[in-house]
Coordinates of C-alpha atoms in Angstrom, one line a residue:
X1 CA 128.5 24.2 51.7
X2 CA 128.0 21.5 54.3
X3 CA 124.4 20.6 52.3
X4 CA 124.0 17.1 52.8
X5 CA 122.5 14.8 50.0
X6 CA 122.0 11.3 48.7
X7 CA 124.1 10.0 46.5
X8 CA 123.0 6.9 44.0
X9 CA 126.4 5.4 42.8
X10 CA 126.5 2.8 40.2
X11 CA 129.2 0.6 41.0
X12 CA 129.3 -1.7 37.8
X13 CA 126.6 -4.4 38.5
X14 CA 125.8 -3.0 41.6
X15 CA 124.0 0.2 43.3
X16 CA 124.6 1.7 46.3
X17 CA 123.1 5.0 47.9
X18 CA 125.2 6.9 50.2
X19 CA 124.7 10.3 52.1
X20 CA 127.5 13.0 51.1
X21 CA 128.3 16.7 52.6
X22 CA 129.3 19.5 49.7
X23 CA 132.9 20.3 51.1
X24 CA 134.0 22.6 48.6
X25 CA 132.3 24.3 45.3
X26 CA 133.2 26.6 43.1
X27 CA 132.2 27.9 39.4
X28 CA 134.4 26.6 36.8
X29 CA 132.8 27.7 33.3
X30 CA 130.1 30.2 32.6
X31 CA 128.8 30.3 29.4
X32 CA 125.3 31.8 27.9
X33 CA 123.5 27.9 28.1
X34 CA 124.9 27.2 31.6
X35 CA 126.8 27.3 34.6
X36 CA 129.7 24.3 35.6
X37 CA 130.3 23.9 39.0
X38 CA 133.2 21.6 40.2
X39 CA 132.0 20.3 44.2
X40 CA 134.1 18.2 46.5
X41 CA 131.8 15.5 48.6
X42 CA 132.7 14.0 51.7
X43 CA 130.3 10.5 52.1
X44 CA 128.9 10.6 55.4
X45 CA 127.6 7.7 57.6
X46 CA 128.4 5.1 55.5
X47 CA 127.2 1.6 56.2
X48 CA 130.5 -0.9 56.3
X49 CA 128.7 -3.4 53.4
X50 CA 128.2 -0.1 51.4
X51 CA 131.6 0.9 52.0
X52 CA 132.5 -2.8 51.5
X53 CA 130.9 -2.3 47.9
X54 CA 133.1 0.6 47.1
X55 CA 136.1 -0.8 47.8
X56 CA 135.6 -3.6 46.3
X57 CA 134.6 -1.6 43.0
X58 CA 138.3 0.6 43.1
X59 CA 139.8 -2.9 43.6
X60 CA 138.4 -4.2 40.3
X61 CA 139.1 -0.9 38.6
X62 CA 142.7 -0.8 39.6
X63 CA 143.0 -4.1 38.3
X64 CA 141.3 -3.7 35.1
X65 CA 144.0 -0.8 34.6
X66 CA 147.0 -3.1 35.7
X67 CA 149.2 -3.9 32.4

């Protein structure tokens, strides 16, 4: 918890790197191969045109849903 790590998110034609903080994590499967972990990340210190970018990516994907 409260690790801090970069983040590379493709955002359809576009990349962006942001810094995220693990805010929650806990196991969710456990078998013999491997371990799944389900993490909640806050972004941290994100620079407005990179926040710019993500918005603008959950606009087009709200759209894209729209009937």
């Amino acid at each position: 918890l409260d690790a801090i790590h970069d983040f590379r998110l493709e955002l359809g034609d576009r990349s962006v790197v942001v810094k995220g903080r693990v805010v929650h994590s806990h196991i969710s499967d456990v078998d013999p191969d491997h371990v799944t972990y389900h993490s909640g990340i806050e972004f941290v210190d994100v620079p407005p045109r990179v926040g710019e970018a993500i918005d603008e990516f959950l606009a087009s994907i709200q759209r894209d849903r729209e009937p």
